[in-house]
């Protein structure tokens, strides 16, 4: 109960495989809620106002546009490659 849930939620959302999918049944993961979560964490960690384009970058990330285009394909390729290299 005392854990910082915002940080854990943000970690899942910022993971390229999961993003907001695990939270989809809940209304707390609308773009607006995610933006406010990231904004709160930015203020807490950096003690300054987030960049003006944080919302646009968040939307680009969630929708894999612009800088983040093809991210899931790259992640899947890298994950597959790493699994083949692991020896048990």
XYZ file of N, CA and C in Angstrom:
264
model
N 0.815 -1.208 0.000
C 0.000 0.000 0.000
C 0.854 1.266 0.000
N 2.041 1.196 0.604
C 2.867 2.392 0.705
C 3.739 2.604 -0.522
N 3.720 1.675 -1.451
C 4.536 1.807 -2.657
C 4.029 2.962 -3.513
N 4.934 3.540 -4.281
C 4.584 4.650 -5.162
C 3.959 4.086 -6.434
N 2.659 3.959 -6.435
C 1.960 3.310 -7.541
C 2.139 4.053 -8.862
N 2.245 5.385 -8.822
C 2.439 6.142 -10.058
C 3.682 5.681 -10.799
N 4.751 5.430 -10.079
C 5.997 5.006 -10.706
C 5.822 3.636 -11.351
N 5.173 2.715 -10.655
C 4.970 1.372 -11.208
C 4.066 1.409 -12.436
N 3.020 2.203 -12.384
C 2.116 2.342 -13.536
C 2.866 2.936 -14.718
N 3.663 3.973 -14.469
C 4.432 4.606 -15.543
C 5.433 3.622 -16.146
N 6.038 2.778 -15.317
C 6.999 1.777 -15.837
C 6.330 0.833 -16.823
N 5.130 0.413 -16.519
C 4.406 -0.475 -17.433
C 4.058 0.277 -18.711
N 3.529 1.484 -18.576
C 3.126 2.271 -19.748
C 4.330 2.585 -20.638
N 5.486 2.820 -20.041
C 6.670 3.168 -20.826
C 7.420 1.946 -21.346
N 6.954 0.760 -21.022
C 7.550 -0.459 -21.582
C 6.994 -0.641 -22.989
N 7.855 -0.757 -24.001
C 7.372 -0.806 -25.389
C 6.464 -1.986 -25.713
N 6.531 -3.062 -24.953
C 5.670 -4.204 -25.238
C 4.256 -3.964 -24.707
N 4.144 -3.359 -23.550
C 2.848 -3.273 -22.875
C 2.109 -1.961 -23.079
N 2.816 -0.855 -22.963
C 2.201 0.475 -23.004
C 1.000 0.495 -22.066
N -0.142 0.956 -22.519
C -1.297 1.053 -21.621
C -2.230 -0.154 -21.727
N -1.881 -1.148 -22.540
C -2.756 -2.306 -22.757
C -3.190 -3.015 -21.472
N -2.305 -3.246 -20.511
C -2.756 -3.944 -19.293
C -3.806 -3.178 -18.496
N -3.915 -1.878 -18.747
C -4.846 -1.047 -17.987
C -6.091 -0.666 -18.783
N -6.216 -1.150 -19.998
C -7.306 -0.725 -20.884
C -8.707 -0.859 -20.298
N -9.008 -1.881 -19.513
C -10.376 -1.948 -18.991
C -10.713 -0.813 -18.017
N -9.702 -0.076 -17.585
C -9.924 0.956 -16.583
C -9.883 2.339 -17.215
N -10.722 3.205 -16.744
C -10.800 4.554 -17.311
C -9.617 5.421 -16.892
N -8.767 4.919 -15.997
C -7.638 5.724 -15.520
C -6.503 5.785 -16.533
N -6.661 5.148 -17.679
C -5.571 5.167 -18.655
C -5.960 5.863 -19.952
N -6.795 6.864 -19.853
C -7.033 7.695 -21.030
C -5.760 8.490 -21.290
N -5.631 9.039 -22.478
C -4.452 9.850 -22.781
C -4.293 10.984 -21.764
N -5.404 11.586 -21.358
C -5.339 12.688 -20.387
C -4.788 12.208 -19.046
N -5.257 11.061 -18.584
C -4.761 10.533 -17.309
C -3.277 10.161 -17.391
N -2.886 9.554 -18.497
C -1.481 9.178 -18.664
C -0.613 10.426 -18.712
N -1.071 11.446 -19.428
C -0.306 12.695 -19.504
C -0.122 13.301 -18.114
N -1.180 13.364 -17.345
C -1.080 13.960 -16.009
C -0.185 13.120 -15.089
N -0.225 11.815 -15.253
C 0.664 10.945 -14.491
C 2.121 11.242 -14.837
N 2.435 11.296 -16.129
C 3.805 11.571 -16.558
C 4.249 12.974 -16.149
N 3.325 13.918 -16.227
C 3.638 15.299 -15.825
C 3.973 15.363 -14.333
N 3.163 14.689 -13.502
C 3.429 14.654 -12.052
C 4.794 14.045 -11.756
N 5.099 12.937 -12.433
C 6.380 12.278 -12.194
C 7.545 13.143 -12.674
N 7.357 13.804 -13.810
C 8.411 14.694 -14.316
C 8.706 15.790 -13.287
N 7.653 16.415 -12.780
C 7.833 17.465 -11.782
C 8.535 16.929 -10.537
N 8.163 15.740 -10.119
C 8.754 15.153 -8.921
C 10.228 14.813 -9.126
N 10.565 14.177 -10.252
C 11.931 13.718 -10.461
C 12.889 14.826 -10.887
N 12.392 15.780 -11.675
C 13.277 16.805 -12.222
C 13.085 18.181 -11.592
N 12.085 18.342 -10.762
C 11.793 19.616 -10.092
C 11.702 20.783 -11.068
N 11.140 20.511 -12.219
C 10.921 21.565 -13.213
C 9.734 21.194 -14.092
N 9.194 22.167 -14.743
C 8.060 21.954 -15.634
C 8.489 21.076 -16.800
N 7.651 20.104 -17.179
C 8.018 19.250 -18.317
C 8.064 20.050 -19.615
N 8.723 19.513 -20.627
C 8.788 20.213 -21.918
C 7.389 20.439 -22.483
N 7.256 21.499 -23.253
C 5.959 21.843 -23.836
C 5.400 20.738 -24.714
N 6.271 19.944 -25.317
C 5.801 18.917 -26.240
C 5.652 17.536 -25.588
N 5.626 17.474 -24.257
C 5.483 16.187 -23.570
C 4.211 15.466 -24.009
N 3.105 16.182 -24.115
C 1.841 15.552 -24.509
C 1.932 14.977 -25.910
N 2.505 15.730 -26.833
C 2.644 15.239 -28.216
C 3.561 14.026 -28.260
N 4.664 14.075 -27.532
C 5.573 12.937 -27.515
C 4.916 11.706 -26.895
N 4.117 11.907 -25.864
C 3.404 10.791 -25.242
C 2.437 10.165 -26.241
N 1.690 11.001 -26.960
C 0.766 10.483 -27.974
C 1.522 9.763 -29.088
N 2.634 10.332 -29.528
C 3.448 9.681 -30.559
C 3.936 8.319 -30.068
N 4.369 8.259 -28.819
C 4.845 7.000 -28.247
C 3.723 5.965 -28.199
N 2.575 6.341 -27.674
C 1.469 5.396 -27.530
C 0.944 4.917 -28.879
N 1.022 5.788 -29.901
C 0.503 5.453 -31.226
C 1.598 5.060 -32.219
N 2.837 5.024 -31.753
C 3.999 4.699 -32.588
C 4.080 5.558 -33.841
N 4.050 6.846 -33.628
C 4.184 7.807 -34.718
C 5.522 8.524 -34.617
N 5.927 9.153 -35.718
C 7.123 9.987 -35.785
C 8.344 9.264 -35.227
N 8.968 9.793 -34.202
C 10.179 9.223 -33.632
C 9.984 7.775 -33.187
N 8.767 7.413 -32.804
C 8.491 6.083 -32.254
C 7.892 5.118 -33.282
N 7.870 5.492 -34.538
C 7.320 4.632 -35.586
C 8.099 3.327 -35.666
N 7.389 2.228 -35.698
C 8.011 0.921 -35.825
C 8.660 0.406 -34.548
N 8.401 1.061 -33.445
C 9.049 0.684 -32.190
C 8.700 -0.745 -31.776
N 7.442 -1.148 -31.916
C 7.063 -2.493 -31.470
C 7.736 -3.565 -32.323
N 7.903 -3.304 -33.606
C 8.591 -4.259 -34.483
C 10.057 -4.368 -34.070
N 10.685 -3.234 -33.809
C 12.078 -3.241 -33.369
C 12.226 -3.971 -32.046
N 11.301 -3.720 -31.128
C 11.364 -4.367 -29.819
C 11.205 -5.883 -29.962
N 10.239 -6.305 -30.763
C 9.998 -7.737 -30.955
C 11.215 -8.405 -31.587
N 11.819 -7.749 -32.573
C 13.009 -8.283 -33.225
C 14.152 -8.418 -32.225
N 14.361 -7.382 -31.418
C 15.428 -7.410 -30.429
C 15.161 -8.485 -29.373
N 13.926 -8.595 -28.933
C 13.574 -9.594 -27.923
C 13.826 -11.011 -28.445
N 13.428 -11.274 -29.684
C 13.637 -12.584 -30.302
C 15.125 -12.890 -30.402
N 15.889 -11.913 -30.818
C 17.338 -12.088 -30.946
C 17.974 -12.384 -29.593
N 17.562 -11.673 -28.570
C 18.118 -11.885 -27.230
C 17.738 -13.256 -26.677
N 16.530 -13.705 -26.941
C 16.112 -15.025 -26.461
C 16.948 -16.127 -27.093
N 17.350 -15.936 -28.354
C 18.167 -16.927 -29.034
C 19.583 -16.965 -28.491
N 20.060 -15.855 -27.929
C 21.416 -15.771 -27.399
C 21.527 -16.313 -25.979
N 20.422 -16.405 -25.266
C 20.466 -16.828 -23.873
C 20.702 -18.336 -23.803
N 21.645 -18.715 -22.999
C 21.957 -20.131 -22.807
C 21.670 -20.502 -21.366
N 20.948 -21.569 -21.155
C 20.662 -22.023 -19.796
C 21.350 -23.342 -19.536
